């Protein structure tokens, strides 16, 4: 009796009190979640095994089994064909040009009427066609917008180039007129900066000749054409060649032409 009591562990001893317990936070909750998942999976497996198949599923299974198996001699129709000389795997018809496999079975399981699937298919095709048409229209609009942007950009670049050529022509005209001691230009805008100085004076003048045109009525291209023509006629000078020629024959034979495009 004493020996048994000595062998028993003292519940007040350090070995019993200092036992380390797993007290990590959340651990009991994780164990409960795992156990609940295991029980749920087992329950689902049991439900699948014990579940009674629906009438449609049973019909589908029987139909699949029947279609997989070839007709045997117990089938009356097949027996009649054999009596007439038909053999399994042979094509139908007197000359053997008929079908070999039976007509496939297409079971309609939905509640829609006959022709509903064709209607749905037609609507889907119309929807697809409308979508393609919208994409085509959108693509054309984007291409048109891009082309218009390119045209505007090119027009702006052409305008900047024309304005630069006009300023060069005005500087050349002013220098060449000065070399010939011409104190007043033929038109105020022939010289660079002179047109701005004379604007106030022109506003003060109320009477003017109706046959004379104003510089504001001319475009940059028209001014450039008039001024380059004056330089070629009066000074035998081409701004694109950058050369003053000796005479008209030298100008006509050595200068490509009176426009910028002729010098490209």
Coordinates of C-alpha atoms in Angstrom, one line a residue:
X1 CA 0.0 0.0 0.0
X2 CA 2.8 2.4 0.9
X3 CA 4.7 1.4 -2.2
X4 CA 1.7 2.2 -4.4
X5 CA 1.2 5.6 -2.8
X6 CA 4.9 6.4 -3.4
X7 CA 4.6 5.5 -7.0
X8 CA 1.6 7.8 -7.5
X9 CA 2.5 11.3 -8.7
X10 CA 2.2 14.1 -6.2
X11 CA -0.2 16.6 -7.6
X12 CA 1.4 19.4 -5.6
X13 CA 4.9 18.7 -6.9
X14 CA 6.8 20.9 -9.3
X15 CA 6.8 18.3 -12.0
X16 CA 3.0 18.5 -12.2
X17 CA 2.6 22.3 -11.8
X18 CA 5.3 23.3 -14.3
X19 CA 3.9 21.2 -17.2
X20 CA 4.0 23.4 -20.3
X21 CA 0.6 23.7 -22.0
X22 CA 0.1 24.7 -25.6
X23 CA -1.7 28.1 -25.1
X24 CA -1.0 29.7 -28.5
X25 CA -3.7 32.2 -29.4
X26 CA -6.3 31.0 -31.9
X27 CA -5.2 27.4 -31.8
X28 CA -8.4 25.9 -30.3
X29 CA -10.4 27.8 -32.9
X30 CA -8.4 26.5 -35.8
X31 CA -8.9 22.9 -34.5
X32 CA -12.6 23.5 -34.3
X33 CA -12.7 24.8 -37.9
X34 CA -10.8 21.8 -39.2
X35 CA -13.1 19.4 -37.4
X36 CA -16.1 21.2 -38.7
X37 CA -14.8 21.0 -42.3
X38 CA -14.0 17.3 -42.0
X39 CA -17.5 16.6 -40.7
X40 CA -19.0 18.7 -43.6
X41 CA -17.0 16.9 -46.2
X42 CA -18.0 13.5 -44.8
X43 CA -21.6 14.5 -44.7
X44 CA -21.4 15.7 -48.4
X45 CA -19.9 12.4 -49.4
X46 CA -22.6 10.5 -47.6
X47 CA -25.3 12.6 -49.2
X48 CA -23.9 11.9 -52.7
X49 CA -23.8 8.2 -52.1
X50 CA -27.3 8.0 -50.6
X51 CA -28.9 10.6 -52.9
X52 CA -31.7 9.3 -55.0
X53 CA -31.2 10.0 -58.7
X54 CA -33.9 12.1 -60.4
X55 CA -36.1 10.7 -63.2
X56 CA -34.2 12.7 -65.8
X57 CA -30.9 11.4 -64.7
X58 CA -32.1 7.8 -64.7
X59 CA -33.5 8.2 -68.2
X60 CA -30.3 9.7 -69.4
X61 CA -28.2 6.9 -68.0
X62 CA -30.5 4.3 -69.6
X63 CA -30.5 6.1 -72.9
X64 CA -26.7 6.3 -72.9
X65 CA -26.4 2.6 -72.2
X66 CA -28.8 1.7 -74.9
X67 CA -27.1 3.9 -77.5
X68 CA -23.7 2.5 -76.7
X69 CA -24.9 -1.1 -77.3
X70 CA -25.5 -2.3 -80.8
X71 CA -28.8 -3.9 -81.7
X72 CA -28.9 -7.7 -81.3
X73 CA -30.9 -10.5 -82.7
X74 CA -33.5 -10.1 -80.1
X75 CA -34.6 -6.8 -81.8
X76 CA -37.4 -7.5 -84.2
X77 CA -36.4 -4.9 -86.7
X78 CA -32.8 -6.1 -86.8
X79 CA -33.9 -9.7 -87.2
X80 CA -36.0 -8.7 -90.2
X81 CA -33.0 -6.9 -91.7
X82 CA -30.9 -10.1 -91.3
X83 CA -33.5 -12.2 -93.0
X84 CA -33.3 -9.8 -96.0
X85 CA -29.5 -10.3 -96.1
X86 CA -28.3 -7.4 -94.0
X87 CA -25.1 -8.0 -92.0
X88 CA -23.9 -6.0 -89.0
X89 CA -21.7 -3.1 -90.1
X90 CA -23.0 -3.1 -93.7
X91 CA -24.4 0.1 -95.3
X92 CA -28.1 0.2 -96.0
X93 CA -29.6 0.1 -99.5
X94 CA -29.5 -2.3 -102.4
X95 CA -26.2 -1.1 -103.7
X96 CA -24.8 -0.4 -100.2
X97 CA -24.7 3.3 -100.6
X98 CA -26.7 4.2 -97.6
X99 CA -25.7 5.1 -94.0
X100 CA -23.8 2.8 -91.8
X101 CA -24.3 4.4 -88.4
X102 CA -27.9 5.0 -87.3
X103 CA -29.3 8.5 -87.2
X104 CA -28.1 10.2 -84.1
X105 CA -30.6 10.8 -81.4
X106 CA -31.2 14.5 -80.4
X107 CA -33.2 14.6 -77.2
X108 CA -34.9 17.9 -76.5
X109 CA -34.9 18.4 -72.7
X110 CA -36.1 22.1 -72.5
X111 CA -39.6 23.4 -72.4
X112 CA -39.2 25.8 -75.3
X113 CA -41.2 25.2 -78.5
X114 CA -40.0 23.9 -81.9
X115 CA -37.9 26.5 -83.6
X116 CA -37.0 28.3 -80.5
X117 CA -33.3 27.3 -80.7
X118 CA -33.2 28.6 -84.3
X119 CA -34.7 31.8 -83.2
X120 CA -32.1 32.2 -80.4
X121 CA -29.3 31.4 -82.9
X122 CA -30.6 34.0 -85.3
X123 CA -30.9 36.6 -82.6
X124 CA -27.3 35.8 -81.5
X125 CA -26.1 36.2 -85.1
X126 CA -27.9 39.5 -85.4
X127 CA -26.4 40.7 -82.1
X128 CA -23.0 39.7 -83.3
X129 CA -23.5 41.4 -86.6
X130 CA -24.7 44.6 -84.9
X131 CA -21.6 44.5 -82.7
X132 CA -19.3 44.1 -85.7
X133 CA -21.1 47.0 -87.4
X134 CA -20.6 49.2 -84.4
X135 CA -16.9 48.3 -84.2
X136 CA -16.5 49.0 -87.9
X137 CA -18.2 52.4 -87.6
X138 CA -16.1 53.2 -84.6
X139 CA -12.9 52.2 -86.4
X140 CA -13.9 54.3 -89.4
X141 CA -14.6 57.3 -87.1
X142 CA -11.2 56.9 -85.4
X143 CA -9.4 56.6 -88.8
X144 CA -11.2 59.7 -90.1
X145 CA -10.4 61.7 -87.0
X146 CA -6.7 60.6 -87.2
X147 CA -6.7 61.6 -90.9
X148 CA -8.2 65.0 -90.1
X149 CA -5.7 65.5 -87.4
X150 CA -2.8 64.7 -89.8
X151 CA -4.3 67.1 -92.4
X152 CA -4.6 69.9 -89.8
X153 CA -1.1 69.3 -88.7
X154 CA 0.2 69.3 -92.2
X155 CA -1.7 72.5 -93.0
X156 CA -0.3 74.2 -89.9
X157 CA 3.2 73.1 -90.9
X158 CA 2.7 74.4 -94.4
X159 CA 1.5 77.8 -93.0
X160 CA 4.6 78.0 -90.8
X161 CA 6.8 77.3 -93.8
X162 CA 5.0 79.9 -96.0
X163 CA 5.3 82.5 -93.3
X164 CA 9.0 81.8 -93.0
X165 CA 9.4 82.0 -96.8
X166 CA 7.5 85.3 -96.8
X167 CA 9.8 86.8 -94.1
X168 CA 12.9 85.8 -96.0
X169 CA 11.4 87.3 -99.2
X170 CA 10.7 90.6 -97.3
X171 CA 14.2 90.8 -96.0
X172 CA 15.7 90.0 -99.4
X173 CA 13.4 92.6 -101.0
X174 CA 14.4 95.3 -98.5
X175 CA 18.1 94.6 -99.0
X176 CA 17.9 94.5 -102.8
X177 CA 15.7 97.6 -102.9
X178 CA 18.2 99.4 -100.7
X179 CA 21.0 98.4 -103.1
X180 CA 19.1 100.1 -105.9
X181 CA 18.4 103.2 -103.7
X182 CA 14.7 102.5 -103.5
X183 CA 13.5 104.4 -100.5
X184 CA 9.9 103.4 -100.5
X185 CA 8.7 99.9 -101.3
X186 CA 6.1 99.2 -103.9
X187 CA 3.8 97.9 -101.2
X188 CA 4.2 98.4 -97.5
X189 CA 4.2 94.7 -96.8
X190 CA 7.1 94.2 -99.3
X191 CA 9.5 95.1 -96.5
X192 CA 9.7 93.3 -93.2
X193 CA 8.3 95.4 -90.3
X194 CA 7.3 98.4 -92.5
X195 CA 3.7 97.3 -92.8
X196 CA 3.2 97.5 -89.1
X197 CA 4.5 101.0 -88.9
X198 CA 2.2 102.2 -91.7
X199 CA -1.0 100.6 -90.3
X200 CA -1.8 103.6 -88.1
X201 CA -1.3 106.0 -91.0
X202 CA -3.6 103.9 -93.2
X203 CA -6.3 104.0 -90.5
X204 CA -6.2 107.8 -90.5
X205 CA -6.7 108.0 -94.2
X206 CA -10.4 107.8 -95.0
X207 CA -10.2 108.1 -98.8
X208 CA -8.5 105.4 -100.8
X209 CA -8.6 104.1 -104.3
X210 CA -11.1 101.2 -104.7
X211 CA -8.9 99.5 -107.3
X212 CA -6.0 99.1 -104.9
X213 CA -6.1 96.0 -102.7
X214 CA -5.3 96.0 -99.0
X215 CA -2.6 93.6 -97.7
X216 CA -5.1 92.3 -95.1
X217 CA -7.1 90.9 -98.0
X218 CA -4.3 88.8 -99.2
X219 CA -3.3 85.4 -97.8
X220 CA 0.2 84.5 -96.9
X221 CA 0.5 82.4 -100.0
X222 CA -0.8 85.2 -102.3
X223 CA 1.7 87.6 -100.7
X224 CA 4.5 85.2 -101.2
X225 CA 3.6 84.6 -104.9
X226 CA 3.4 88.4 -105.5
X227 CA 6.6 89.2 -103.7
X228 CA 8.7 86.4 -105.3
X229 CA 7.4 87.4 -108.7
X230 CA 8.5 91.0 -107.9
X231 CA 12.0 89.7 -106.8
X232 CA 12.4 87.7 -110.0
X233 CA 11.2 90.4 -112.3
X234 CA 12.9 93.4 -110.6
X235 CA 16.0 91.9 -109.1
X236 CA 16.4 88.6 -110.9
X237 CA 16.5 86.9 -107.5
X238 CA 15.2 83.6 -106.3
X239 CA 14.8 83.1 -102.6
X240 CA 14.9 79.3 -102.8
X241 CA 18.0 79.3 -104.9
X242 CA 19.5 82.1 -102.8
X243 CA 21.0 83.6 -106.0
X244 CA 20.7 86.8 -107.9
X245 CA 21.1 85.9 -111.6
X246 CA 22.7 88.1 -114.3
X247 CA 19.8 88.3 -116.7
X248 CA 16.4 86.8 -117.4
X249 CA 17.9 84.1 -119.6
X250 CA 20.3 83.0 -116.8
X251 CA 17.3 83.0 -114.4
X252 CA 15.1 80.9 -116.7
X253 CA 17.8 78.4 -117.6
X254 CA 19.4 77.9 -114.1
X255 CA 16.4 78.3 -111.7
X256 CA 14.1 75.3 -111.5
X257 CA 11.0 77.4 -111.1
X258 CA 9.1 80.2 -109.3
X259 CA 7.7 78.1 -106.5
X260 CA 9.1 76.1 -103.5
X261 CA 7.8 72.8 -105.0
X262 CA 9.9 73.3 -108.1
X263 CA 13.0 73.3 -105.9
X264 CA 12.2 70.0 -104.0

